[in-house]
CSV table of C-alpha atoms in Angstrom, one decimal:
chain,number,residue,atom,x,y,z
A,27,UNK,CA,-95.6,163.8,34.2
A,28,UNK,CA,-99.1,162.2,33.6
A,29,UNK,CA,-99.7,161.8,37.9
A,30,UNK,CA,-102.5,162.4,39.8
A,31,UNK,CA,-101.8,164.3,43.3
A,32,UNK,CA,-104.4,164.5,46.2
A,33,UNK,CA,-104.3,166.8,49.1
A,34,UNK,CA,-105.1,164.8,52.1
A,35,UNK,CA,-106.2,166.9,55.4
A,36,UNK,CA,-105.3,166.0,58.7
A,37,UNK,CA,-107.9,167.7,61.3
A,38,UNK,CA,-105.9,168.8,64.4
A,39,UNK,CA,-106.2,165.9,66.5
A,40,UNK,CA,-104.0,163.9,68.2
A,41,UNK,CA,-101.2,162.2,66.3
A,42,UNK,CA,-102.8,158.7,66.8
A,43,UNK,CA,-106.0,159.9,65.2
A,44,UNK,CA,-104.4,161.1,62.4
A,45,UNK,CA,-101.9,158.7,62.0
A,46,UNK,CA,-105.1,156.3,61.9
A,47,UNK,CA,-106.5,158.6,58.8
A,48,UNK,CA,-102.9,158.4,56.4
A,49,UNK,CA,-103.2,154.7,57.4
A,50,UNK,CA,-106.9,155.0,56.0
A,51,UNK,CA,-106.3,156.7,53.3
A,52,UNK,CA,-102.6,154.7,51.7
A,53,UNK,CA,-105.0,151.3,52.4
A,54,UNK,CA,-107.4,152.7,50.3
A,55,UNK,CA,-105.0,154.1,47.4
A,56,UNK,CA,-102.2,153.4,45.6
A,57,UNK,CA,-100.0,155.7,46.6
A,58,UNK,CA,-96.5,156.4,45.0
A,59,UNK,CA,-95.0,159.7,47.0
A,60,UNK,CA,-96.4,161.1,50.2
A,61,UNK,CA,-95.1,164.5,50.2
A,62,UNK,CA,-95.4,165.4,54.3
A,63,UNK,CA,-95.9,169.0,55.1
A,64,UNK,CA,-96.1,170.6,58.8
A,65,UNK,CA,-96.5,166.5,60.2
A,66,UNK,CA,-95.2,166.4,64.2
A,67,UNK,CA,-92.2,164.4,65.2
A,68,UNK,CA,-94.3,161.1,66.3
A,69,UNK,CA,-96.2,160.8,62.7
A,70,UNK,CA,-92.5,161.9,60.7
A,71,UNK,CA,-91.3,159.0,62.5
A,72,UNK,CA,-93.7,156.3,61.5
A,73,UNK,CA,-93.3,157.3,58.2
A,74,UNK,CA,-89.5,156.8,58.1
A,75,UNK,CA,-90.3,153.2,60.2
A,76,UNK,CA,-92.5,152.0,57.4
A,77,UNK,CA,-92.2,151.5,54.3
A,78,UNK,CA,-93.5,154.5,52.1
A,79,UNK,CA,-92.4,156.9,50.1
A,80,UNK,CA,-92.4,159.9,51.9
A,81,UNK,CA,-90.7,163.4,51.5
A,82,UNK,CA,-90.9,166.1,53.8
A,83,UNK,CA,-91.9,169.0,52.9
A,84,UNK,CA,-89.8,171.8,56.2
A,85,UNK,CA,-87.0,169.9,58.1
A,86,UNK,CA,-87.3,166.6,59.6
A,87,UNK,CA,-86.7,166.5,63.4
A,88,UNK,CA,-84.0,165.5,65.4
A,89,UNK,CA,-83.0,161.6,64.7
A,90,UNK,CA,-85.9,161.3,61.9
A,91,UNK,CA,-84.3,159.7,59.3
A,92,UNK,CA,-86.5,161.0,56.3
A,93,UNK,CA,-85.8,163.0,52.9
A,94,UNK,CA,-86.7,166.8,52.9
A,95,UNK,CA,-86.9,170.1,51.5
A,96,UNK,CA,-86.6,173.1,53.5
A,97,UNK,CA,-85.4,176.4,53.5
A,98,UNK,CA,-81.3,176.3,54.8
A,99,UNK,CA,-82.4,178.1,58.5
A,100,UNK,CA,-79.8,177.1,59.8
A,101,UNK,CA,-77.5,179.0,58.1
A,102,UNK,CA,-80.0,181.9,57.4
A,103,UNK,CA,-80.0,182.8,61.2
A,104,UNK,CA,-76.2,182.6,61.5
A,105,UNK,CA,-75.7,184.2,58.8
A,106,UNK,CA,-78.2,186.8,60.2
A,107,UNK,CA,-76.3,186.6,63.4
A,108,UNK,CA,-73.2,187.8,61.6
A,109,UNK,CA,-74.6,190.6,60.0
A,110,UNK,CA,-75.8,191.5,63.2
A,111,UNK,CA,-72.9,191.3,64.8
A,112,UNK,CA,-71.1,192.8,62.2
A,113,UNK,CA,-72.6,196.2,63.0
A,114,UNK,CA,-71.5,196.6,66.4
A,115,UNK,CA,-74.4,195.0,67.6
A,116,UNK,CA,-74.4,193.4,71.4
A,117,UNK,CA,-78.0,192.8,72.4
A,118,UNK,CA,-80.2,191.0,69.8
A,119,UNK,CA,-83.7,189.5,70.4
A,120,UNK,CA,-84.2,186.6,67.4
A,121,UNK,CA,-88.6,186.4,68.0
A,122,UNK,CA,-89.5,182.6,67.3
A,123,UNK,CA,-92.9,180.7,67.4
A,124,UNK,CA,-93.1,178.1,70.1
A,125,UNK,CA,-94.0,175.7,67.8
A,126,UNK,CA,-91.5,173.1,68.3
A,127,UNK,CA,-91.4,172.9,64.1
A,128,UNK,CA,-88.8,171.4,63.1
A,129,UNK,CA,-87.3,174.1,61.4
A,130,UNK,CA,-87.7,176.9,63.8
A,131,UNK,CA,-85.7,174.4,66.2
A,132,UNK,CA,-83.0,174.9,63.6
A,133,UNK,CA,-83.3,178.7,63.4
A,134,UNK,CA,-82.9,178.6,67.0
A,135,UNK,CA,-79.3,176.5,66.5
A,136,UNK,CA,-78.1,178.7,64.0
A,137,UNK,CA,-78.6,182.1,65.9
A,138,UNK,CA,-77.0,180.8,68.8
A,139,UNK,CA,-74.3,179.5,66.8
A,140,UNK,CA,-74.1,182.8,65.0
A,141,UNK,CA,-73.3,184.6,68.3
A,142,UNK,CA,-70.9,181.9,69.8
A,143,UNK,CA,-68.2,184.3,71.8
A,144,UNK,CA,-64.5,184.5,70.2
A,145,UNK,CA,-62.2,185.0,72.2
A,146,UNK,CA,-61.3,188.0,73.3
A,147,UNK,CA,-64.6,189.5,72.3
A,148,UNK,CA,-67.2,191.4,74.7
A,149,UNK,CA,-69.9,188.9,75.7
A,150,UNK,CA,-73.1,189.2,73.4
A,151,UNK,CA,-76.5,189.0,74.3
A,152,UNK,CA,-78.0,186.8,72.0
A,153,UNK,CA,-81.9,185.8,73.4
A,154,UNK,CA,-84.1,183.3,71.5
A,155,UNK,CA,-87.4,184.8,72.8
A,156,UNK,CA,-90.7,182.3,72.0
A,157,UNK,CA,-93.9,183.0,71.7
A,158,UNK,CA,-97.5,181.9,71.0
A,159,UNK,CA,-97.8,183.3,67.5
A,160,UNK,CA,-101.0,185.6,68.7
A,161,UNK,CA,-100.5,189.5,68.6
A,162,UNK,CA,-101.0,190.2,72.1
A,163,UNK,CA,-98.7,187.7,73.7
A,164,UNK,CA,-96.4,188.9,71.6
A,165,UNK,CA,-97.0,191.9,72.4
A,166,UNK,CA,-96.1,191.0,76.0
A,167,UNK,CA,-92.6,189.3,74.7
A,168,UNK,CA,-91.7,192.4,73.2
A,169,UNK,CA,-93.0,194.7,76.1
A,170,UNK,CA,-90.6,192.8,78.4
A,171,UNK,CA,-87.4,193.3,76.6
A,172,UNK,CA,-88.2,197.0,76.1
A,173,UNK,CA,-88.9,197.7,79.8
A,174,UNK,CA,-85.2,195.7,80.8
A,175,UNK,CA,-82.2,198.1,81.9
A,176,UNK,CA,-80.7,196.8,79.2
A,177,UNK,CA,-83.4,196.5,75.9
A,178,UNK,CA,-81.8,194.9,71.9
A,179,UNK,CA,-80.8,196.8,69.5
A,180,UNK,CA,-81.4,194.4,67.2
A,181,UNK,CA,-84.5,192.0,66.2
A,182,UNK,CA,-84.6,189.0,64.0
A,183,UNK,CA,-88.0,187.9,63.5
A,184,UNK,CA,-89.8,184.8,62.2
A,185,UNK,CA,-92.7,184.5,60.2
A,186,UNK,CA,-93.8,187.5,58.1
A,187,UNK,CA,-96.9,188.4,59.9
A,188,UNK,CA,-95.0,188.0,62.7
A,189,UNK,CA,-92.8,190.4,61.3
A,190,UNK,CA,-95.5,193.2,60.1
A,191,UNK,CA,-96.5,192.8,64.0
A,192,UNK,CA,-93.0,193.5,65.1
A,193,UNK,CA,-93.3,196.6,63.5
A,194,UNK,CA,-96.2,197.8,63.9
A,195,UNK,CA,-95.1,198.0,67.5
A,196,UNK,CA,-91.8,199.4,67.0
A,197,UNK,CA,-93.5,202.6,65.2
A,198,UNK,CA,-96.2,202.8,68.4
A,199,UNK,CA,-93.4,203.0,70.8
A,200,UNK,CA,-91.9,205.7,68.1
A,201,UNK,CA,-88.7,202.9,67.6
A,202,UNK,CA,-87.3,203.4,64.5
A,203,UNK,CA,-86.3,201.5,62.3
A,204,UNK,CA,-83.2,201.0,61.9
A,205,UNK,CA,-82.4,204.9,63.3
A,206,UNK,CA,-83.3,203.6,67.1
A,207,UNK,CA,-83.4,199.3,66.1
A,208,UNK,CA,-82.4,197.1,63.5
A,209,UNK,CA,-84.5,194.7,62.0
A,210,UNK,CA,-83.6,191.7,59.9
A,211,UNK,CA,-87.1,189.2,58.7
A,212,UNK,CA,-85.7,185.7,58.5
A,213,UNK,CA,-88.6,185.3,55.4
A,214,UNK,CA,-89.8,186.5,52.7
A,215,UNK,CA,-93.0,188.4,51.8
A,216,UNK,CA,-94.4,190.5,49.1
A,217,UNK,CA,-96.1,192.9,51.6
A,218,UNK,CA,-92.5,194.5,52.3
A,219,UNK,CA,-90.5,193.8,49.1
A,220,UNK,CA,-87.6,196.1,49.4
A,221,UNK,CA,-88.8,197.7,52.7
A,222,UNK,CA,-87.4,195.3,55.3
A,223,UNK,CA,-84.1,193.5,55.0
A,224,UNK,CA,-84.3,189.5,55.0
A,225,UNK,CA,-83.4,185.9,53.0
A,226,UNK,CA,-84.9,185.2,49.4
A,227,UNK,CA,-85.1,182.8,46.4
A,228,UNK,CA,-86.7,183.3,43.4
A,229,UNK,CA,-90.5,181.9,43.0
A,230,UNK,CA,-89.9,179.6,41.2
A,231,UNK,CA,-86.7,177.7,42.7
A,232,UNK,CA,-88.7,175.6,45.5
A,233,UNK,CA,-91.7,174.0,43.2
A,234,UNK,CA,-88.8,173.3,40.4
A,235,UNK,CA,-86.7,171.9,43.4
A,236,UNK,CA,-89.7,169.5,44.3
A,237,UNK,CA,-90.9,168.8,41.3
A,238,UNK,CA,-87.3,167.0,40.9
A,239,UNK,CA,-87.4,164.7,44.3
A,240,UNK,CA,-90.8,163.5,44.0
A,241,UNK,CA,-90.8,162.8,40.0
A,242,UNK,CA,-87.1,160.7,41.1
A,243,UNK,CA,-89.1,159.4,44.2
A,244,UNK,CA,-91.6,158.1,42.0
A,245,UNK,CA,-89.5,156.6,39.3
A,246,UNK,CA,-86.9,154.8,41.9
A,247,UNK,CA,-89.0,154.4,44.8
A,248,UNK,CA,-87.2,156.0,47.2
A,249,UNK,CA,-84.9,158.7,48.6
A,250,UNK,CA,-81.9,159.0,50.2
A,251,UNK,CA,-82.4,159.9,53.9
A,252,UNK,CA,-81.2,163.6,53.9
A,253,UNK,CA,-81.8,166.5,53.4
A,254,UNK,CA,-82.4,169.1,50.3
A,255,UNK,CA,-81.6,172.4,51.7
A,256,UNK,CA,-82.5,176.3,49.6
A,257,UNK,CA,-80.0,178.8,50.8
A,258,UNK,CA,-81.7,182.5,50.1
A,259,UNK,CA,-80.0,185.4,49.3
A,260,UNK,CA,-79.5,188.5,51.8
A,261,UNK,CA,-81.6,191.5,50.8
A,262,UNK,CA,-80.5,194.3,52.4
A,263,UNK,CA,-83.0,197.1,52.5
A,264,UNK,CA,-81.5,199.2,54.7
A,265,UNK,CA,-82.4,198.4,58.2
A,266,UNK,CA,-79.3,197.2,60.0
A,267,UNK,CA,-77.5,200.0,60.9
A,268,UNK,CA,-74.8,200.1,62.9
A,269,UNK,CA,-75.3,200.6,66.8
A,270,UNK,CA,-73.6,203.7,68.4
A,271,UNK,CA,-74.1,201.7,72.0
């Protein structure tokens, strides 16, 4: 379309230092549209309170009023909960980074909604297990889960690298998927394709939707402060089994 794009990287410093770098860039350049990736709540709020056309690539933090484009993680995790409870699972853990990223928080909310107790139904142990994103800390969390008197019969895992780490852990413990424990990956990765049940959408869907929103913002100067969500389809790769417990 003839527009120039530029990538501005803010080092992992304080939100104040990042804001100053952004302010300096905006003063020196005529920016028609800002696409915000992995910005914390404070910086999202700053864009929301300034007249700067901005689109969040991901989810907005609660109470932040900006347009955004993201996977509908809340619905995805609610759907995953439904898949697992339909197979009779009553002890399930959701492994998610303790990042406070808006998408992960939405995932947690959807997971809990999916396991809301229904009238006459036996209690369900649905645990949200936050970890620091490192393999050692993930192993510590998994050790605690499987050392308990009532270990989980199913796992939902966020982020592809952590899904691989969980799978390796299960193999080392001799826990077979899905015979011993069921597994769903929240996200898609080409590494496993048809090997792990997960959620995916066509590779160009996200890019096309983002391009349209960016051009709309450039043309109009604004977008309604609401989310544009993509719901991926569930791909059953046979890693979820009927529980025998």
